[in-house]
Amino acid sequence: MLIAMDGPAASGKGTLAKMLAEHYGLAHLDTGSLYRAVARDVIVAGDSLDDENAAVHAAQALDTGTLNDPGLRTPEVGQAAAKVAKIGAVREALHRLQRAFASKPEGAIIEGRDIGTVVCPEADVKLFVEASTRVRAERRYKELLEAGHGISYDEIHAQIAARDEADRSRKISPLKPAQDALLLDTSDLGIEAAFEAAIKLIDTALLPR
Ligand code: C5P
């Protein structure tokens, strides 16, 4: 079984994807970490994020063993990831890795922005996870506080709104639900309730017609 999950930053899709992977016994890929890792490698190499060749080189040379680096989770790397994600050749190189993951015989759950629309249009189930910008900013603010990052709520709200705008309005692979995606709004749901709702949507979609 192949599940595609898309949605904006801090919609809850990352946590949900991990829980669903465990529930259905599927391998899980967070594709945002690929774009974050490319951005990190450009920064570490001392190159400019506006240098397309440097970003493409970083994508082609990406070491997927480094995706659990906690340094990838900062708001700065998130903003930088949205910059390199606009470059077609960066997306192409990362799509190859994502397609290889999607073809695992045991199935997979892959989350990102363009999984249902571009990377895995053939997925058995496509979920699009939404939440209001206010709720998403509150969640991300709490997470960052707990991780010891000193940043204000207003700053986080502005960053999330700007990153969504960049992701939704870019020319290549913009963030949007696939036509046949199932929508899940987690604004008023705790993580357990969102998990139950996701399972219900997926199990119903998989029922034989
Ligand atoms: O999901 P996460 O916040 O880690 O993603 C970081 C950035 O990577 C996003 O804001 C987006 O610009 C980019 N991204 C993308 N396509 C994906 C996953 C992430 O463009 N499939």
Coordinates of C-alpha atoms and ligand atoms in Angstrom, one line a residue:
M1 CA 0.0 0.0 0.0
L2 CA 1.3 3.5 -0.9
I3 CA -0.1 6.5 1.1
A4 CA 0.7 10.0 -0.1
M5 CA 0.3 12.8 2.6
D6 CA 0.6 16.4 1.8
G7 CA -0.1 19.7 3.7
P8 CA 1.4 22.9 4.9
A9 CA 4.1 23.4 7.6
A10 CA 3.0 22.3 11.1
S11 CA -0.3 20.9 9.9
G12 CA 0.4 17.7 12.0
K13 CA 1.2 15.6 9.0
G14 CA 4.7 14.6 10.2
T15 CA 3.5 13.2 13.5
L16 CA 0.5 11.6 11.9
A17 CA 2.6 10.0 9.1
K18 CA 4.8 8.4 11.7
M19 CA 1.8 7.1 13.7
L20 CA 0.2 5.8 10.5
A21 CA 3.4 4.1 9.3
E22 CA 3.5 2.2 12.6
H23 CA -0.2 1.4 12.5
Y24 CA -0.1 0.0 8.9
G25 CA 3.5 -1.4 9.1
L26 CA 4.8 0.9 6.3
A27 CA 8.1 2.5 5.7
H28 CA 8.0 6.3 6.2
L29 CA 9.7 9.1 4.3
D30 CA 9.5 12.8 5.3
T31 CA 10.4 14.5 2.0
G32 CA 10.7 17.9 3.7
S33 CA 13.9 16.6 5.3
L34 CA 15.4 16.1 1.9
Y35 CA 14.9 19.7 0.9
R36 CA 16.1 20.8 4.4
A37 CA 19.3 18.7 4.0
V38 CA 20.0 20.2 0.6
A39 CA 19.6 23.7 2.1
R40 CA 21.9 22.8 5.1
D41 CA 24.6 21.4 2.7
V42 CA 24.5 24.7 0.7
I43 CA 24.9 26.7 3.9
V44 CA 27.6 24.5 5.3
A45 CA 29.6 24.7 2.0
G46 CA 29.5 28.5 2.4
D47 CA 27.5 28.9 -0.8
S48 CA 24.6 31.3 -1.4
L49 CA 21.1 30.0 -1.3
D50 CA 20.6 32.0 -4.5
D51 CA 23.3 30.0 -6.2
E52 CA 21.2 27.5 -8.2
N53 CA 24.3 25.4 -9.3
A54 CA 25.4 25.0 -5.7
A55 CA 21.9 23.8 -4.7
V56 CA 21.6 21.4 -7.6
H57 CA 25.1 20.0 -6.8
A58 CA 24.0 19.5 -3.2
A59 CA 20.8 17.7 -4.2
Q60 CA 22.7 15.4 -6.5
A61 CA 25.4 14.6 -3.9
L62 CA 22.9 14.4 -1.0
D63 CA 23.9 11.8 1.7
T64 CA 20.5 10.4 2.8
G65 CA 22.3 9.0 6.0
T66 CA 22.2 12.6 7.4
L67 CA 18.4 13.1 7.4
N68 CA 18.1 12.7 11.1
D69 CA 20.4 15.6 11.8
P70 CA 18.6 17.8 14.5
G71 CA 20.1 20.8 12.8
L72 CA 17.6 20.3 10.0
R73 CA 14.7 21.3 12.2
T74 CA 15.4 25.0 12.8
P75 CA 13.1 27.7 11.3
E76 CA 16.1 29.1 9.4
V77 CA 16.7 25.8 7.6
G78 CA 13.0 25.5 6.9
Q79 CA 13.0 28.9 5.2
A80 CA 16.2 28.0 3.3
A81 CA 14.6 24.7 2.2
A82 CA 11.6 26.6 0.7
K83 CA 14.2 28.6 -1.4
V84 CA 16.0 25.6 -2.9
A85 CA 12.7 23.8 -3.4
K86 CA 11.8 26.3 -6.1
I87 CA 14.6 25.0 -8.3
G88 CA 13.5 22.5 -10.9
A89 CA 16.7 20.5 -11.1
V90 CA 16.9 20.2 -7.3
R91 CA 13.3 18.8 -7.3
E92 CA 14.2 16.4 -10.1
A93 CA 17.2 15.0 -8.2
L94 CA 15.1 14.6 -5.0
H95 CA 12.2 13.1 -6.9
R96 CA 14.5 10.2 -8.0
L97 CA 15.1 9.4 -4.3
Q98 CA 11.4 9.6 -3.5
R99 CA 10.4 7.4 -6.4
A100 CA 12.9 4.8 -5.4
F101 CA 11.4 4.8 -1.9
A102 CA 7.8 4.7 -3.2
S103 CA 8.6 1.5 -5.1
K104 CA 9.4 -0.5 -2.0
P105 CA 7.5 -3.8 -2.3
E106 CA 6.3 -3.6 1.3
G107 CA 4.7 -0.2 0.6
A108 CA 5.3 3.2 2.0
I109 CA 3.9 6.4 3.4
I110 CA 5.5 9.5 2.0
E111 CA 4.8 13.0 3.2
G112 CA 5.5 16.4 1.7
R113 CA 3.9 19.1 -0.5
D114 CA 3.6 17.4 -3.9
I115 CA 3.4 13.7 -3.2
G116 CA -0.2 13.2 -4.3
T117 CA 0.1 15.6 -7.2
V118 CA 3.6 14.9 -8.7
V119 CA 5.7 12.3 -6.9
C120 CA 3.1 9.5 -6.4
P121 CA -0.1 10.3 -8.4
E122 CA -0.8 6.5 -8.4
A123 CA -0.9 6.3 -4.5
D124 CA -3.7 4.1 -3.1
V125 CA -4.7 6.9 -0.7
K126 CA -3.9 10.6 -0.7
L127 CA -4.4 12.6 2.4
F128 CA -4.2 16.4 2.5
V129 CA -3.7 17.6 6.1
E130 CA -4.7 21.2 6.9
A131 CA -5.0 23.4 9.9
S132 CA -5.5 27.2 10.4
T133 CA -2.3 29.3 10.3
R134 CA -2.9 30.4 13.9
V135 CA -3.1 26.8 15.2
R136 CA -0.1 25.7 13.2
A137 CA 2.0 28.7 14.4
E138 CA 1.0 27.8 18.0
R139 CA 2.1 24.2 17.6
R140 CA 5.4 25.1 16.0
Y141 CA 6.0 27.8 18.7
K142 CA 5.5 25.2 21.5
E143 CA 7.7 22.7 19.8
L144 CA 10.5 25.2 19.3
L145 CA 10.2 26.5 22.9
E146 CA 10.5 22.9 24.2
A147 CA 13.5 22.4 22.0
G148 CA 15.1 25.5 23.6
H149 CA 14.9 27.8 20.6
G150 CA 14.3 31.4 21.6
I151 CA 11.8 32.8 19.1
S152 CA 8.6 34.9 19.5
Y153 CA 5.2 33.6 18.5
D154 CA 4.7 36.5 16.1
E155 CA 7.9 35.7 14.4
I156 CA 6.9 32.0 14.0
H157 CA 3.5 33.1 12.7
A158 CA 5.0 35.3 10.1
Q159 CA 7.5 32.7 9.0
I160 CA 4.9 30.0 8.6
A161 CA 2.6 32.3 6.6
A162 CA 5.5 33.3 4.4
R163 CA 6.7 29.7 3.8
D164 CA 3.1 28.6 2.9
E165 CA 2.8 31.5 0.5
A166 CA 6.1 30.5 -1.2
D167 CA 5.1 26.8 -1.3
R168 CA 1.6 27.5 -2.7
S169 CA 2.6 30.1 -5.2
R170 CA 5.7 28.5 -6.7
K171 CA 5.6 27.5 -10.4
I172 CA 6.9 24.0 -10.1
S173 CA 5.1 21.5 -7.9
P174 CA 3.1 24.0 -5.8
L175 CA 1.5 22.9 -2.5
K176 CA -2.1 21.9 -3.3
P177 CA -4.4 18.9 -2.8
A178 CA -4.6 16.4 -5.5
Q179 CA -8.0 16.3 -7.1
D180 CA -8.7 12.9 -5.5
A181 CA -7.1 13.8 -2.1
L182 CA -9.1 13.2 1.2
L183 CA -9.0 16.4 3.3
L184 CA -8.3 16.3 7.0
D185 CA -8.5 19.5 9.0
T186 CA -6.7 19.1 12.3
S187 CA -7.3 22.7 13.6
D188 CA -9.7 21.5 16.3
L189 CA -8.2 18.0 16.8
G190 CA -5.6 16.7 19.3
I191 CA -3.1 14.3 17.8
E192 CA -5.0 11.1 19.0
A193 CA -8.3 12.4 17.5
A194 CA -6.5 13.3 14.2
F195 CA -4.9 9.9 14.1
E196 CA -8.4 8.2 14.6
A197 CA -9.8 10.4 11.9
A198 CA -7.0 9.6 9.4
I199 CA -7.4 5.9 10.0
K200 CA -11.1 6.2 9.3
L201 CA -10.5 8.1 6.1
I202 CA -7.9 5.6 4.9
D203 CA -9.8 2.4 5.8
T204 CA -12.9 3.7 4.2
A205 CA -11.0 4.7 1.0
L206 CA -9.5 1.2 0.9
L207 CA -12.9 -0.7 1.2
P208 CA -13.7 -2.6 -2.0
R209 CA -16.3 -0.8 -4.1
Ligands
C5P1 O1 7.9 19.7 5.6 P1 9.0 20.6 5.9 O2 8.6 21.8 6.6 O3 10.2 20.0 6.5 O4 9.5 21.1 4.4 C1 10.5 22.2 4.3 C2 10.3 22.8 2.9 O5 10.7 21.9 1.9 C3 8.9 23.2 2.6 O6 8.5 24.5 3.1 C4 8.9 23.2 1.1 O7 9.3 24.4 0.5 C5 9.9 22.1 0.8 N1 9.2 20.8 0.4 C6 8.8 20.7 -0.9 N2 8.2 19.6 -1.4 C7 8.1 18.5 -0.5 C8 8.5 18.6 0.8 C9 9.0 19.8 1.2 O8 8.9 21.7 -1.7 N3 7.6 17.4 -1.0

